[in-house]
Amino acid sequence: MTPFTENVIEIIRNIPEGKVMTYGQIARLAGSPRAARQVVRILHSMSKKHRLPWHRVINVKGQIALQEDQAYNEQVLSLEAEGVEIGLGGLVDLDKYQWEP
């Protein structure tokens, strides 16, 4: 596992309940500001193995980026269960819910 991947996993693992981070924000903190797509790949391939709170990661616009209905609904329900309000189009208020470690 690369140091970048390890950093991404650690950052995601530490996102507190009721907070979100963006893919790009995680990439930047992990040491590679232009690697947001790599964060997506890491989430997709390692969330189950590392029990990552994948639902706390959204896009830079504050939206849930998942297109598949079941995964989208699972993310919405998981965030709402933690007290995160989801607006129209899967929009999350980053000013209110974004975590800045």
PDB file of C-alpha atoms in Angstrom:
ATOM      1  CA  MET A   1       0.000   0.000   0.000  1.00  0.00           C
ATOM      2  CA  THR A   2       1.372   3.419  -0.923  1.00  0.00           C
ATOM      3  CA  PRO A   3       1.842   6.179   1.673  1.00  0.00           C
ATOM      4  CA  PHE A   4      -0.850   8.198  -0.120  1.00  0.00           C
ATOM      5  CA  THR A   5      -3.338   5.321   0.182  1.00  0.00           C
ATOM      6  CA  GLU A   6      -2.490   4.855   3.850  1.00  0.00           C
ATOM      7  CA  ASN A   7      -2.993   8.580   4.463  1.00  0.00           C
ATOM      8  CA  VAL A   8      -6.352   8.567   2.661  1.00  0.00           C
ATOM      9  CA  ILE A   9      -7.567   5.601   4.714  1.00  0.00           C
ATOM     10  CA  GLU A  10      -6.486   7.249   7.965  1.00  0.00           C
ATOM     11  CA  ILE A  11      -8.141  10.569   7.080  1.00  0.00           C
ATOM     12  CA  ILE A  12     -11.436   8.912   6.126  1.00  0.00           C
ATOM     13  CA  ARG A  13     -11.342   6.714   9.198  1.00  0.00           C
ATOM     14  CA  ASN A  14     -11.139   9.844  11.361  1.00  0.00           C
ATOM     15  CA  ILE A  15     -14.044  11.818   9.882  1.00  0.00           C
ATOM     16  CA  PRO A  16     -16.347  12.322  12.870  1.00  0.00           C
ATOM     17  CA  GLU A  17     -19.958  11.235  12.887  1.00  0.00           C
ATOM     18  CA  GLY A  18     -22.217  13.963  11.536  1.00  0.00           C
ATOM     19  CA  LYS A  19     -19.449  15.548   9.433  1.00  0.00           C
ATOM     20  CA  VAL A  20     -18.374  15.211   5.802  1.00  0.00           C
ATOM     21  CA  MET A  21     -15.259  15.818   3.725  1.00  0.00           C
ATOM     22  CA  THR A  22     -14.796  16.193  -0.019  1.00  0.00           C
ATOM     23  CA  TYR A  23     -12.731  13.915  -2.236  1.00  0.00           C
ATOM     24  CA  GLY A  24     -10.395  16.778  -3.114  1.00  0.00           C
ATOM     25  CA  GLN A  25     -10.021  17.869   0.487  1.00  0.00           C
ATOM     26  CA  ILE A  26      -8.957  14.347   1.454  1.00  0.00           C
ATOM     27  CA  ALA A  27      -6.515  14.168  -1.476  1.00  0.00           C
ATOM     28  CA  ARG A  28      -4.961  17.493  -0.454  1.00  0.00           C
ATOM     29  CA  LEU A  29      -4.570  16.443   3.193  1.00  0.00           C
ATOM     30  CA  ALA A  30      -3.133  13.086   2.105  1.00  0.00           C
ATOM     31  CA  GLY A  31      -0.404  14.861   0.168  1.00  0.00           C
ATOM     32  CA  SER A  32      -1.621  14.921  -3.429  1.00  0.00           C
ATOM     33  CA  PRO A  33      -3.978  17.854  -4.110  1.00  0.00           C
ATOM     34  CA  ARG A  34      -4.879  16.723  -7.624  1.00  0.00           C
ATOM     35  CA  ALA A  35      -5.721  13.120  -6.725  1.00  0.00           C
ATOM     36  CA  ALA A  36      -9.447  13.343  -5.927  1.00  0.00           C
ATOM     37  CA  ARG A  37     -10.153  10.513  -8.383  1.00  0.00           C
ATOM     38  CA  GLN A  38      -7.655   8.338  -6.540  1.00  0.00           C
ATOM     39  CA  VAL A  39      -9.630   8.946  -3.350  1.00  0.00           C
ATOM     40  CA  VAL A  40     -12.730   7.687  -5.197  1.00  0.00           C
ATOM     41  CA  ARG A  41     -10.818   4.560  -6.256  1.00  0.00           C
ATOM     42  CA  ILE A  42      -9.556   3.931  -2.728  1.00  0.00           C
ATOM     43  CA  LEU A  43     -13.055   4.324  -1.293  1.00  0.00           C
ATOM     44  CA  HIS A  44     -14.499   1.993  -3.897  1.00  0.00           C
ATOM     45  CA  SER A  45     -11.901  -0.721  -3.422  1.00  0.00           C
ATOM     46  CA  MET A  46     -11.102  -0.516   0.295  1.00  0.00           C
ATOM     47  CA  SER A  47     -14.175   0.705   2.211  1.00  0.00           C
ATOM     48  CA  LYS A  48     -15.375  -2.725   3.262  1.00  0.00           C
ATOM     49  CA  LYS A  49     -11.944  -4.154   4.020  1.00  0.00           C
ATOM     50  CA  HIS A  50     -11.000  -1.206   6.233  1.00  0.00           C
ATOM     51  CA  ARG A  51     -14.536  -0.465   7.485  1.00  0.00           C
ATOM     52  CA  LEU A  52     -14.351   3.115   6.293  1.00  0.00           C
ATOM     53  CA  PRO A  53     -17.228   5.548   6.840  1.00  0.00           C
ATOM     54  CA  TRP A  54     -17.457   6.026   3.048  1.00  0.00           C
ATOM     55  CA  HIS A  55     -20.815   7.764   3.355  1.00  0.00           C
ATOM     56  CA  ARG A  56     -19.099  10.826   4.880  1.00  0.00           C
ATOM     57  CA  VAL A  57     -17.269  11.644   1.626  1.00  0.00           C
ATOM     58  CA  ILE A  58     -18.984  13.877  -0.946  1.00  0.00           C
ATOM     59  CA  ASN A  59     -17.992  15.984  -3.923  1.00  0.00           C
ATOM     60  CA  VAL A  60     -16.639  19.543  -3.925  1.00  0.00           C
ATOM     61  CA  LYS A  61     -20.114  20.975  -4.614  1.00  0.00           C
ATOM     62  CA  GLY A  62     -21.409  19.390  -1.416  1.00  0.00           C
ATOM     63  CA  GLN A  63     -23.375  16.757  -3.313  1.00  0.00           C
ATOM     64  CA  ILE A  64     -23.599  13.032  -3.023  1.00  0.00           C
ATOM     65  CA  ALA A  65     -21.789  11.881  -6.145  1.00  0.00           C
ATOM     66  CA  LEU A  66     -23.112   8.324  -6.382  1.00  0.00           C
ATOM     67  CA  GLN A  67     -25.331   7.670  -9.376  1.00  0.00           C
ATOM     68  CA  GLU A  68     -26.584   4.180  -8.544  1.00  0.00           C
ATOM     69  CA  ASP A  69     -29.924   4.437  -6.674  1.00  0.00           C
ATOM     70  CA  GLN A  70     -29.263   1.868  -3.959  1.00  0.00           C
ATOM     71  CA  ALA A  71     -25.849   3.292  -3.009  1.00  0.00           C
ATOM     72  CA  TYR A  72     -27.158   6.874  -3.228  1.00  0.00           C
ATOM     73  CA  ASN A  73     -30.070   6.058  -0.907  1.00  0.00           C
ATOM     74  CA  GLU A  74     -27.767   4.211   1.488  1.00  0.00           C
ATOM     75  CA  GLN A  75     -25.496   7.261   1.686  1.00  0.00           C
ATOM     76  CA  VAL A  76     -28.434   9.616   2.258  1.00  0.00           C
ATOM     77  CA  LEU A  77     -29.878   7.416   5.016  1.00  0.00           C
ATOM     78  CA  SER A  78     -26.487   6.968   6.690  1.00  0.00           C
ATOM     79  CA  LEU A  79     -25.796  10.703   6.737  1.00  0.00           C
ATOM     80  CA  GLU A  80     -29.308  11.551   7.944  1.00  0.00           C
ATOM     81  CA  ALA A  81     -28.955   8.982  10.738  1.00  0.00           C
ATOM     82  CA  GLU A  82     -25.917  10.988  11.895  1.00  0.00           C
ATOM     83  CA  GLY A  83     -27.861  14.246  11.852  1.00  0.00           C
ATOM     84  CA  VAL A  84     -26.639  15.586   8.494  1.00  0.00           C
ATOM     85  CA  GLU A  85     -29.410  17.365   6.605  1.00  0.00           C
ATOM     86  CA  ILE A  86     -29.625  16.448   2.918  1.00  0.00           C
ATOM     87  CA  GLY A  87     -31.196  18.981   0.581  1.00  0.00           C
ATOM     88  CA  LEU A  88     -32.595  18.649  -2.918  1.00  0.00           C
ATOM     89  CA  GLY A  89     -30.292  16.835  -5.309  1.00  0.00           C
ATOM     90  CA  GLY A  90     -28.346  15.256  -2.452  1.00  0.00           C
ATOM     91  CA  LEU A  91     -26.885  18.602  -1.389  1.00  0.00           C
ATOM     92  CA  VAL A  92     -25.105  18.947   1.960  1.00  0.00           C
ATOM     93  CA  ASP A  93     -24.365  22.367   3.479  1.00  0.00           C
ATOM     94  CA  LEU A  94     -20.561  22.353   3.570  1.00  0.00           C
ATOM     95  CA  ASP A  95     -20.455  25.462   5.763  1.00  0.00           C
ATOM     96  CA  LYS A  96     -22.359  23.543   8.411  1.00  0.00           C
ATOM     97  CA  TYR A  97     -21.147  19.947   8.021  1.00  0.00           C
ATOM     98  CA  GLN A  98     -17.679  19.966   6.447  1.00  0.00           C
ATOM     99  CA  TRP A  99     -14.973  18.737   8.793  1.00  0.00           C
ATOM    100  CA  GLU A 100     -11.653  20.567   8.786  1.00  0.00           C
ATOM    101  CA  PRO A 101      -9.122  18.485  10.743  1.00  0.00           C
TER     102      PRO A 101
END
